[in-house]
Tab-separated table of C-alpha atoms and ligand atoms in Angstrom:
chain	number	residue	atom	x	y	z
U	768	UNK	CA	-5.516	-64.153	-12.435
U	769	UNK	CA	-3.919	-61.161	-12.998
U	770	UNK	CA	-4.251	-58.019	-11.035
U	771	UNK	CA	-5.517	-55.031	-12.563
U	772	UNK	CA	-6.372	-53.025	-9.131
U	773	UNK	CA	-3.769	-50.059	-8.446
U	774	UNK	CA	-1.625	-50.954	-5.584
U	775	UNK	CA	-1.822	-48.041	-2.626
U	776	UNK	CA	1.645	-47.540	-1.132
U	777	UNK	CA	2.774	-45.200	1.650
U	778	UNK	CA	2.493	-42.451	-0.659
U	779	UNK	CA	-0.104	-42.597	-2.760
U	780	UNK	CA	-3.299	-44.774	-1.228
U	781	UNK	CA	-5.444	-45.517	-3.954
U	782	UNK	CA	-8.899	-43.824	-4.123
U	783	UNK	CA	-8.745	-40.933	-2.091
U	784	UNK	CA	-9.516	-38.696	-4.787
U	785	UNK	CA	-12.691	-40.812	-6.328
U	786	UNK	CA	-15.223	-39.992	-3.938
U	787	UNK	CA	-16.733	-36.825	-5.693
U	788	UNK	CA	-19.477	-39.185	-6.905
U	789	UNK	CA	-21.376	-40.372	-4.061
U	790	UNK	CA	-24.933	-39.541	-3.660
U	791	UNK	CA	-26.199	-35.871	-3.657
U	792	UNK	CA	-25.939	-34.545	0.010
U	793	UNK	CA	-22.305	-36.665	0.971
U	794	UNK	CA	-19.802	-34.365	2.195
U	795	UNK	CA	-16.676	-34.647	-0.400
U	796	UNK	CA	-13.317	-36.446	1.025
U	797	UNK	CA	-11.125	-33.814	1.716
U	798	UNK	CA	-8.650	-33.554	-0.961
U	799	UNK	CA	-5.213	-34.894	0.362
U	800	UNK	CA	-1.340	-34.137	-0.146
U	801	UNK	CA	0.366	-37.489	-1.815
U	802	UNK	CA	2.813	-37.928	1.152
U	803	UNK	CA	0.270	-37.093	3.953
U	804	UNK	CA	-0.702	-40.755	5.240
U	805	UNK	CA	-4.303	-40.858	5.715
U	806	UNK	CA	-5.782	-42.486	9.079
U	807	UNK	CA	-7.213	-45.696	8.793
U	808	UNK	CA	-10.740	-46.194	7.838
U	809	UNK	CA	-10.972	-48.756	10.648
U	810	UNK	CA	-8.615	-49.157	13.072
U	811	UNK	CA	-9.201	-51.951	15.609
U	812	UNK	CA	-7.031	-52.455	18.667
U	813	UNK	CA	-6.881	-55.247	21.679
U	814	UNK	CA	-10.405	-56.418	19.973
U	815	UNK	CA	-12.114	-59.441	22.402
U	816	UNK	CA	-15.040	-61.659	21.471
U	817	UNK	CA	-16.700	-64.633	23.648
U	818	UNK	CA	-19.511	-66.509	22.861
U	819	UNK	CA	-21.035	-69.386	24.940
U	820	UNK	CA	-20.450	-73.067	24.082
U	821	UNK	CA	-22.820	-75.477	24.002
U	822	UNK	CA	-20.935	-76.657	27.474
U	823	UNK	CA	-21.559	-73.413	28.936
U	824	UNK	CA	-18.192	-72.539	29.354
U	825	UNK	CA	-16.900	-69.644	27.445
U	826	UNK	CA	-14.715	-69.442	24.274
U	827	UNK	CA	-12.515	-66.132	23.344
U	828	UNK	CA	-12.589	-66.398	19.118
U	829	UNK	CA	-11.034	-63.326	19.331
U	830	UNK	CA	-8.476	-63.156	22.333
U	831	UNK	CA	-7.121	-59.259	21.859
U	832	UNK	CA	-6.681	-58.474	17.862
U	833	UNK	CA	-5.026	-55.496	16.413
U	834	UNK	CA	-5.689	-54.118	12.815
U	835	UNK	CA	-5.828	-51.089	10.481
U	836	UNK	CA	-7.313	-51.368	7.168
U	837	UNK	CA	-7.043	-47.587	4.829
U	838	UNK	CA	-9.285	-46.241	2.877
U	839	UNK	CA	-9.082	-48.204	-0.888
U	840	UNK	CA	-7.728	-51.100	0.527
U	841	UNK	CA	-8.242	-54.599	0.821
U	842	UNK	CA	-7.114	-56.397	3.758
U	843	UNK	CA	-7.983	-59.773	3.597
U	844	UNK	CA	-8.068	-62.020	6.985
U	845	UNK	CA	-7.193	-65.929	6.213
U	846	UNK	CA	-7.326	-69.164	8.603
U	847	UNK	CA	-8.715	-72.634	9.395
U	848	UNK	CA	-12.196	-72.514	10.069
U	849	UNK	CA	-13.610	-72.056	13.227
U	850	UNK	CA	-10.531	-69.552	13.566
U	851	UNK	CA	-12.926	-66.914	14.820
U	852	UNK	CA	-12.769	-64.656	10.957
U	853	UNK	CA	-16.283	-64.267	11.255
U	854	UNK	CA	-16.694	-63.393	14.897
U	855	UNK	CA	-13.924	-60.475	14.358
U	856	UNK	CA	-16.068	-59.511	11.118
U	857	UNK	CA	-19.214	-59.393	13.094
U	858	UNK	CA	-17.846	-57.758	16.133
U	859	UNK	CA	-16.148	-54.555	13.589
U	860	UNK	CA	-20.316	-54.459	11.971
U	861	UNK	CA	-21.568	-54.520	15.925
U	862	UNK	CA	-23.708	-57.434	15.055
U	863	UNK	CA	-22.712	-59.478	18.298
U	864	UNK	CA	-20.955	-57.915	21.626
U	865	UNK	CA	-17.212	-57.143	22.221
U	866	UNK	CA	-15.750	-58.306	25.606
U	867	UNK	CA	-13.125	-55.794	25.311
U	868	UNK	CA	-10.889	-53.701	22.959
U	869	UNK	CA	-11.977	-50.715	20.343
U	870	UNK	CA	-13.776	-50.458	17.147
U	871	UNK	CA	-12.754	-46.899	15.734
U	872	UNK	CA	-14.151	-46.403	12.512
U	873	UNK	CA	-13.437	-43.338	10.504
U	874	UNK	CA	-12.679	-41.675	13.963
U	875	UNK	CA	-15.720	-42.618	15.735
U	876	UNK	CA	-15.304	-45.397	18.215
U	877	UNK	CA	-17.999	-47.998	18.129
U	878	UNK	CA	-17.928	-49.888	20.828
U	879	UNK	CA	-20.679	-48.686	23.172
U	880	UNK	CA	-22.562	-47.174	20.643
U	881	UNK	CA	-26.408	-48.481	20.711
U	882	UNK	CA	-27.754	-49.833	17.871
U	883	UNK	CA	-29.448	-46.309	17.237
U	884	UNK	CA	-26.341	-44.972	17.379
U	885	UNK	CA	-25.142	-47.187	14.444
U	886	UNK	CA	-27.701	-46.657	12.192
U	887	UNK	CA	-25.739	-43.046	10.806
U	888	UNK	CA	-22.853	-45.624	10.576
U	889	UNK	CA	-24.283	-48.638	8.642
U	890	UNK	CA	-24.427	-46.318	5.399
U	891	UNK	CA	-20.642	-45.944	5.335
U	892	UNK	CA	-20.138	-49.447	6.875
U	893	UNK	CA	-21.350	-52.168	4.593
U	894	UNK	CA	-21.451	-56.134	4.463
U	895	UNK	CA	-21.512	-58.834	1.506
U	896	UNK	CA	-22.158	-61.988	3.329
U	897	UNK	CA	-21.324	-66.094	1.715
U	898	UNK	CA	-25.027	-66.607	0.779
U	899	UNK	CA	-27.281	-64.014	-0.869
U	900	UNK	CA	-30.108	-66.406	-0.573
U	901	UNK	CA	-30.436	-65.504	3.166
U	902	UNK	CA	-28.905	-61.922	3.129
U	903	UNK	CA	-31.289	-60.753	0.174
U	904	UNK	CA	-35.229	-60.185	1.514
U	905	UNK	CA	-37.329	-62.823	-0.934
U	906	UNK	CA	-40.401	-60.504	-0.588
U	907	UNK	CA	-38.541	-57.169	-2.018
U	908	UNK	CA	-38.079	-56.868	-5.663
U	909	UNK	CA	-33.984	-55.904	-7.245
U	910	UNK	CA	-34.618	-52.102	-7.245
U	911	UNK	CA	-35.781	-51.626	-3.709
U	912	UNK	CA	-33.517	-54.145	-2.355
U	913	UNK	CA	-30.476	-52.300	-4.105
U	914	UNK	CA	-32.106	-48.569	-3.318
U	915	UNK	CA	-33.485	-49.399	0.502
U	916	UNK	CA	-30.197	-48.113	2.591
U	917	UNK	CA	-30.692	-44.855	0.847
U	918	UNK	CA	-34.025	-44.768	1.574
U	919	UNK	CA	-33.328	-46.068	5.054
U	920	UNK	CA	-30.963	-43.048	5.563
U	921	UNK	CA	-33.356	-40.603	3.427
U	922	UNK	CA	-31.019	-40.220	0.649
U	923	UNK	CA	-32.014	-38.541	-2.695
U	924	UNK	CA	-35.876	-38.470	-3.883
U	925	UNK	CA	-37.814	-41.825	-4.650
U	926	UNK	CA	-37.123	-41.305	-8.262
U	927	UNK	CA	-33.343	-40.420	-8.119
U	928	UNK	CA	-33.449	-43.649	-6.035
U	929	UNK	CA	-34.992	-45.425	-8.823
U	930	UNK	CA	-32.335	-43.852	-11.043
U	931	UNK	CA	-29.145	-44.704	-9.052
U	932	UNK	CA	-30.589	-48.458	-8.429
U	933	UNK	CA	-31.195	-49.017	-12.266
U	934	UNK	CA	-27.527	-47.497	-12.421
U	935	UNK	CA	-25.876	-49.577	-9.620
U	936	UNK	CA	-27.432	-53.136	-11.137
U	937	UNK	CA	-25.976	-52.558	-14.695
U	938	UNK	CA	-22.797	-51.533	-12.684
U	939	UNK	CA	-23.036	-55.094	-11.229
U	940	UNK	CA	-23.933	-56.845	-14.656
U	941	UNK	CA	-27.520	-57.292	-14.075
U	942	UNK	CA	-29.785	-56.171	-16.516
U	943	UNK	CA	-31.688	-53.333	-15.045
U	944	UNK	CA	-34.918	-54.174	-17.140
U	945	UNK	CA	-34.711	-57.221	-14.351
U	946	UNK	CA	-34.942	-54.912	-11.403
U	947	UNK	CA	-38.688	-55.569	-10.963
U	948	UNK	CA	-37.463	-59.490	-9.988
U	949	UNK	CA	-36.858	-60.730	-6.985
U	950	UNK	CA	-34.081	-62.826	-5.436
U	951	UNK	CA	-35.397	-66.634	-6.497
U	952	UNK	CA	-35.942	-65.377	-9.843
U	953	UNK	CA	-32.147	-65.140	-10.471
U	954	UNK	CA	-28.756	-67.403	-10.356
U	955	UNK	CA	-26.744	-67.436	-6.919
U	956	UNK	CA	-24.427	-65.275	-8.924
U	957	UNK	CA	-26.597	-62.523	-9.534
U	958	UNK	CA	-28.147	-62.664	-6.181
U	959	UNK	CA	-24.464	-62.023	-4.863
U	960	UNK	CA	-24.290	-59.422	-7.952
U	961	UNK	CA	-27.120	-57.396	-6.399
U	962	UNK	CA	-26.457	-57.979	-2.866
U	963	UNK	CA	-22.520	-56.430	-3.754
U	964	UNK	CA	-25.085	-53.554	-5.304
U	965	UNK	CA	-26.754	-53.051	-2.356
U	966	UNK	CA	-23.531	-52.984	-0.276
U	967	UNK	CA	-21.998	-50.470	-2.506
U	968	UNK	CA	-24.929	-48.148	-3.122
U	969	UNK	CA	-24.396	-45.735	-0.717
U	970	UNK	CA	-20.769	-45.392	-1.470
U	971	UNK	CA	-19.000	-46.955	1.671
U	972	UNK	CA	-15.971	-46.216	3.039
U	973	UNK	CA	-15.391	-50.239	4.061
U	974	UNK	CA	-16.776	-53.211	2.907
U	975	UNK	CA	-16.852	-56.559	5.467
U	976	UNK	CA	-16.637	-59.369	3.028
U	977	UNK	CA	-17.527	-62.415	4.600
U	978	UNK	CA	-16.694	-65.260	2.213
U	979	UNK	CA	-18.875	-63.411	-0.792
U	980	UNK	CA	-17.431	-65.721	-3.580
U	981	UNK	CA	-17.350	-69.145	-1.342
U	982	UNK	CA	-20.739	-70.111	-2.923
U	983	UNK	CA	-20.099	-69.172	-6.263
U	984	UNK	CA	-19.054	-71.507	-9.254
U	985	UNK	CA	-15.642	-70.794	-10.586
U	986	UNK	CA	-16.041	-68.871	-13.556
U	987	UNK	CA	-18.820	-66.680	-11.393
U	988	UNK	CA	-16.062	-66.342	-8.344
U	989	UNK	CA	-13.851	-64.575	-10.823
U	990	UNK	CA	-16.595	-62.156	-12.123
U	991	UNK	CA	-17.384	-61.208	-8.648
U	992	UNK	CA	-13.791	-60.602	-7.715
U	993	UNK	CA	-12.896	-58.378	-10.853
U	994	UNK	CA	-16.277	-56.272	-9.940
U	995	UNK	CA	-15.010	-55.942	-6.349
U	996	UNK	CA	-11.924	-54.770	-8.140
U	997	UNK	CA	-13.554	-52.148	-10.288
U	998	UNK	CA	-15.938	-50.986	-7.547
U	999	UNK	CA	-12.955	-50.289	-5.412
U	1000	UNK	CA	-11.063	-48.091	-8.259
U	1001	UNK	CA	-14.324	-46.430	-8.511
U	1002	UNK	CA	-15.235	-45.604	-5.173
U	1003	UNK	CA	-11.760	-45.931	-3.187
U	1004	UNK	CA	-13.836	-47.814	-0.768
U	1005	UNK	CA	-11.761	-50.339	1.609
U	1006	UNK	CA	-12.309	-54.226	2.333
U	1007	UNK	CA	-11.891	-56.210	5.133
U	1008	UNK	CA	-11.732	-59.861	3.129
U	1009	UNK	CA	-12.675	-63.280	4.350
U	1010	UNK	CA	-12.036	-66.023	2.321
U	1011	UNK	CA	-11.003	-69.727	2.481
U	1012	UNK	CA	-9.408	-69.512	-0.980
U	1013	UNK	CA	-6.126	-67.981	-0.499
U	1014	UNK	CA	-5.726	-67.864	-4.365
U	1015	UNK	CA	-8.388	-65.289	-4.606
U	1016	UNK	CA	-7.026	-63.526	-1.170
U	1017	UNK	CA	-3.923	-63.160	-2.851
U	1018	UNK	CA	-5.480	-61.923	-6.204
U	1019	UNK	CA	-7.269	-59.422	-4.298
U	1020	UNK	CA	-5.555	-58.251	-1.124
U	1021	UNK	CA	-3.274	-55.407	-0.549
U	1022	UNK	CA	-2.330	-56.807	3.060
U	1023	UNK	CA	-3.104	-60.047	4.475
U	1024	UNK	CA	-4.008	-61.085	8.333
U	1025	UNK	CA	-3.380	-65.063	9.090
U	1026	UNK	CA	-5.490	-65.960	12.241
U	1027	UNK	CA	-4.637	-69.124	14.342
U	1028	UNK	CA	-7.246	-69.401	17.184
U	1029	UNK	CA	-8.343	-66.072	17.889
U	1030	UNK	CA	-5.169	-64.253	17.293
U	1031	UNK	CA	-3.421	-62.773	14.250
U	1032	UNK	CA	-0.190	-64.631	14.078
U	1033	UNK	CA	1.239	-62.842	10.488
U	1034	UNK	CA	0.231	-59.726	8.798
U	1035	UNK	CA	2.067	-58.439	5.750
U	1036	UNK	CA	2.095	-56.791	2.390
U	1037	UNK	CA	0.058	-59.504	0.008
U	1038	UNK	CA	3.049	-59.908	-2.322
U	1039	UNK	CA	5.619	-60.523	1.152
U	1040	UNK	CA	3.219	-62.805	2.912
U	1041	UNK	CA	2.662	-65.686	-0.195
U	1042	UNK	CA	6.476	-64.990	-1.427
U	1043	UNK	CA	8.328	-64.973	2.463
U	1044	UNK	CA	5.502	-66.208	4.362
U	1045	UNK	CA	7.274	-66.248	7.916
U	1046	UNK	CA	5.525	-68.063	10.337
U	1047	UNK	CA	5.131	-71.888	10.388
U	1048	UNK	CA	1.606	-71.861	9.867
U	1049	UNK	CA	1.441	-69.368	7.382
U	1050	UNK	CA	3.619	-71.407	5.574
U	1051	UNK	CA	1.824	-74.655	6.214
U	1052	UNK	CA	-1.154	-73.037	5.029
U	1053	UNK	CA	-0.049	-71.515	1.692
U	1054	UNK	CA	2.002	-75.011	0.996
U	1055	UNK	CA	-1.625	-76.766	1.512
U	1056	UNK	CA	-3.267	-74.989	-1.161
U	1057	UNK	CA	-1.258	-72.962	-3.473
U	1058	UNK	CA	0.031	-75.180	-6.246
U	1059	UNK	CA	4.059	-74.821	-6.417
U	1060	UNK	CA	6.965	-74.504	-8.839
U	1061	UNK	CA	7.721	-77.442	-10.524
U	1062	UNK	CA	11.044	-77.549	-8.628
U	1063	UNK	CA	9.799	-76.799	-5.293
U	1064	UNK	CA	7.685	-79.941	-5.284
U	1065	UNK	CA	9.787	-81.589	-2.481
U	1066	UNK	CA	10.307	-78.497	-0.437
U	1067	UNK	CA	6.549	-78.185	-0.368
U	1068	UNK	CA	6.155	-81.855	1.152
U	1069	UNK	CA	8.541	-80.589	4.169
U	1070	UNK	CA	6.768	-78.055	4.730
U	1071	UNK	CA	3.463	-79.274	4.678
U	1072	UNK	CA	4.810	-81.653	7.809
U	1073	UNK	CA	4.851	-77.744	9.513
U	1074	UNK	CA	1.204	-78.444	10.501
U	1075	UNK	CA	0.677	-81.689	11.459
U	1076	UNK	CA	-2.824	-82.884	13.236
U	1077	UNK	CA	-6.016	-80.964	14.164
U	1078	UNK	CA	-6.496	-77.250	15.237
U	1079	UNK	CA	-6.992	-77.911	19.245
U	1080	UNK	CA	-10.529	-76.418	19.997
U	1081	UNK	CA	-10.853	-72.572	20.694
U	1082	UNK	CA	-12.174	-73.944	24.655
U	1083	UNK	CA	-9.359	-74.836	24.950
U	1084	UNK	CA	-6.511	-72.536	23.943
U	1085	UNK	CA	-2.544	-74.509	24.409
U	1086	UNK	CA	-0.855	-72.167	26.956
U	1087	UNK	CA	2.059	-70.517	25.516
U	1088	UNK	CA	2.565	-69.922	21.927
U	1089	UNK	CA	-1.147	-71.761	20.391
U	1090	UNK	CA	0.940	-73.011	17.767
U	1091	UNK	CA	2.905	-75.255	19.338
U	1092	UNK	CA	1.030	-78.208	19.801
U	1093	UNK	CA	1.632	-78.381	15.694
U	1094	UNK	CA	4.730	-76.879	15.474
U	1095	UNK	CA	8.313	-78.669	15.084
U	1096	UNK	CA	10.146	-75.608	16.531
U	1097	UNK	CA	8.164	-75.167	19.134
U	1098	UNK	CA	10.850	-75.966	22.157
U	1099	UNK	CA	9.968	-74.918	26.014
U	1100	UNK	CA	9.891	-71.371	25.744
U	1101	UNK	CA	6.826	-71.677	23.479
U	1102	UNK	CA	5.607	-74.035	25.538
U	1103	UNK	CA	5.270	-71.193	28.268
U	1104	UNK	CA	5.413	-67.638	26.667
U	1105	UNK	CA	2.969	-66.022	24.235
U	1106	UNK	CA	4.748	-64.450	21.700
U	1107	UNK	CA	3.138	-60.979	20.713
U	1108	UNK	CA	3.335	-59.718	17.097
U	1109	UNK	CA	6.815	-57.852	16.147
U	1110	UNK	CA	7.433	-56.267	13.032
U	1111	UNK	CA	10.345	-57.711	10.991
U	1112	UNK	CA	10.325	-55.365	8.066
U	1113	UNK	CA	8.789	-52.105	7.113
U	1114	UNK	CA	8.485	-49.256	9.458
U	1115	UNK	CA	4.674	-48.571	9.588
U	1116	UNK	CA	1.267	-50.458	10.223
U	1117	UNK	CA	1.388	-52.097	6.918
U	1118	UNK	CA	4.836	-53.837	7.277
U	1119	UNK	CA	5.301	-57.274	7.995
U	1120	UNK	CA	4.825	-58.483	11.519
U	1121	UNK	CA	4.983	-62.169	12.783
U	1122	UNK	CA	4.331	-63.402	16.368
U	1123	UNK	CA	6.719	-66.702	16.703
U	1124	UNK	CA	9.394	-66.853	19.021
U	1125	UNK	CA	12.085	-68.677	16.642
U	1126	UNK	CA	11.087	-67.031	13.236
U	1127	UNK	CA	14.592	-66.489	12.243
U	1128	UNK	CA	15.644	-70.314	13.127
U	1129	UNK	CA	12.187	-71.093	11.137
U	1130	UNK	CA	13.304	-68.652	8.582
U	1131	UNK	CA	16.818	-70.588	8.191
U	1132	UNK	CA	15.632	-74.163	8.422
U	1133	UNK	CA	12.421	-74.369	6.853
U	1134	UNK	CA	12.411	-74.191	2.947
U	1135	UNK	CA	9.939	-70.985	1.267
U	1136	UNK	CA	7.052	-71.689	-0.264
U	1137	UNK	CA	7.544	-70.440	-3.698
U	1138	UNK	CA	4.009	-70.628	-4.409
U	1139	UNK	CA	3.235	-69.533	-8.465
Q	1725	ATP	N1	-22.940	-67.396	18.161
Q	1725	ATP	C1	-22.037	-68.267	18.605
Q	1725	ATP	N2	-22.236	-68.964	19.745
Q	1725	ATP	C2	-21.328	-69.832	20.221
Q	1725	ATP	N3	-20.159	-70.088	19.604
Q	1725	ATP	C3	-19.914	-69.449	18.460
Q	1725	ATP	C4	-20.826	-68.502	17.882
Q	1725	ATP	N4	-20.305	-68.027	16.743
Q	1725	ATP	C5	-19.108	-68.623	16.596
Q	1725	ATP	N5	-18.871	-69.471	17.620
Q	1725	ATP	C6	-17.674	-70.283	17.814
Q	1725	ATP	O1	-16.569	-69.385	17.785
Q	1725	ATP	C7	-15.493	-69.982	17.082
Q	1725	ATP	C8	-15.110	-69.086	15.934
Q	1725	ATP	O2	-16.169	-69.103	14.981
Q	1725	ATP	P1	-16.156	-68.187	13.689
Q	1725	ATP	O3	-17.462	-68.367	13.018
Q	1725	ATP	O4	-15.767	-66.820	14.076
Q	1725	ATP	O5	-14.984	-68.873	12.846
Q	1725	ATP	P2	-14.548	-68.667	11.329
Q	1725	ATP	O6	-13.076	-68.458	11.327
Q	1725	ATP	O7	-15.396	-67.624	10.696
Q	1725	ATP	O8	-14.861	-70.099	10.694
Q	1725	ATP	P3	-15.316	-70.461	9.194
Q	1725	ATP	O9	-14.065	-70.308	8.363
Q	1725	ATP	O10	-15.760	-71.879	9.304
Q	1725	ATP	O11	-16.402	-69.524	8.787
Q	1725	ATP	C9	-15.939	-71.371	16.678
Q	1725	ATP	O12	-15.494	-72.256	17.657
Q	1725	ATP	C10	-17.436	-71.263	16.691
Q	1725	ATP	O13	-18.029	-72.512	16.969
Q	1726	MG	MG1	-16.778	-67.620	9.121
């Protein structure tokens, strides 16, 4: 795939400018200098989320995250399942508790708001979720499932309503002379085409992006993720972007989060982390599914032997570095210390950070992944 979105850099983040078109009554984005950098559009920090295993004992799937993600950009957050992508998701959207840490979104700081509190928010904080068939209401017909939020948040007249959902479903590639269907009278694809229309209607400033192409057939996946692209040059609106398929992360990301067990272990630029991935299991993961160079073929088999065995359960978290139950550098130090995430290049948020104790020895011994 090739990418066609424009790249934000420290100067110029992409889609500041764009936002003169959201509906009638939205305050304008204020215009901006090209070197000011603009805060994020979320900015979590120290983030904590339990739940309650079946055992009864409690599991942290998110044990004290840190991320930014600016406005027209797409962060996208990668790991093994069961990694605890979803519970950050849902924690940023307030759809299940925090046990600690801060949700500040566009300024306003979210944890502790009540769910009346939120409902102001939810029009500039939207979610695509993996499968439309349970997101999308089977009662409601295309136009009022793509035009509710607006009504919800008493947005523009019924008929400009009408208007902008007949406009947002051609945006999608739906046929707006369909809008009077509803959800089982369509493909999978176009019920994730509408429920990305419904996302985007009321012109968000961030997108959660829960796996939206996962259930999608291959030729459909790529639709999806070129509309994503085009709604994001539109709108400048920013993605937070879970997927299994790093191919499509890569395609799509600006920056990239790896998560092993509740923590971010590697966060970098999109082009540094699948060129120099750093970390052993950022490399172990790229090398398992991103098809190589021709002559890196043998490299690739050493360093798939970087992740050996299962991911130990999130109940129970290896002391030290998590890691290094699966790691061949791990030695005694990781055994014992938690290594925090350091920044190894770049001077800002969005430079590359790694938390492993021995990154330069991994750096030195273990071959790249010079992944196509
Ligand atoms: N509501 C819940 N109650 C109890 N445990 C939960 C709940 N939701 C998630 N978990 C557990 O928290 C851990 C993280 O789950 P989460 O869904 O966040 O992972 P994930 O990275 O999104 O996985 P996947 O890639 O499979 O979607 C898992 O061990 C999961 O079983
Ligand atoms: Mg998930």
């Amino acid at each position: 795939m090739t990418r066609t979105t424009h790249q934000p850099t420290d100067q110029e983040p992409a889609g500041l400018d764009n936002r003169a078109a959201r509906p009638a009554g939205r305050r304008p984005a204020p215009t901006r200098k090209r070197q000011d950098r603009p805060d994020p559009v979320l900015r979590v920090r120290d983030l904590v989320v339990r739940h309650s295993a079946s055992t009864g004992a409690e599991l942290t799937a998110v044990d004290g995250i840190d991320l930014e993600v600016r406005a027209g950009e797409t962060l996208g957050l990668v790991g093994e399942s069961g990694c605890g992508k979803s519970s950050l998701a849902n924690a940023v959207l307030r759809l299940i508790p925090t046990a600690g840490g801060s949700i500040c979104f566009d300024g306003t700081e979210l944890v502790g708001r009540s769910p009346a509190q939120m409902r102001d928010i939810r029009r500039d904080l939207q979610v695509v979720f993996q499968d439309p068939r349970s997101s999308l209401d089977p009662r409601m017909r295309l136009g009022a499932i793509v035009t509710e939020a607006l009504r919800l948040h008493g947005l523009n007249n019924r008929r400009e309503r009408r208007r902008i959902a007949l406009q947002r479903l051609a945006e999608v590639g739906i046929d707006p002379a369909l809008a009077h269907r509803r959800p089982a009278q369509l493909s999978g694809g176009q019920q994730q085409r509408v429920a990305l229309a419904r996302a985007l209607v009321t012109q968000p400033r961030l997108v959660v992006l829960d796996e939206p192409v996962s259930a999608l057939d291959v030729s459909v996946q790529a639709q999806v993720i070129n509309l994503l692209q085009d709604m994001q040059r539109t709108y400048g609106t920013a993605y937070l972007f879970i997927a299994h398929n790093l191919a499509v992360v890569r395609h799509l990301s600006h920056r990239v989060a790896v998560m092993y067990l509740g923590k971010i272990v590697e966060q970098a630029p999109a082009h540094n982390l699948f060129r120099r991935p750093v970390h052993p299991y950022t490399k172990a993961l790229i090398a398992s599914v991103l098809p190589p160079r021709p002559d890196a073929r043998a490299r690739l088999e050493a360093v798939r032997r970087l992740a050996p065995g299962e991911v130990p359960s999130l109940a129970a978290v290896p002391s030290g570095c998590r890691y290094h139950t699966r790691c061949p550098f791990a030695d005694t130090t990781c055994k014992a210390v938690e290594p925090t995430l350091v920044r190894i290049e770049g001077d800002h948020a969005g430079g590359h950070r790694v938390a492993c104790h021995h990154w330069e020895r991994v750096q030195a011994a273990a071959p790249q992944v010079q992944a196509r």
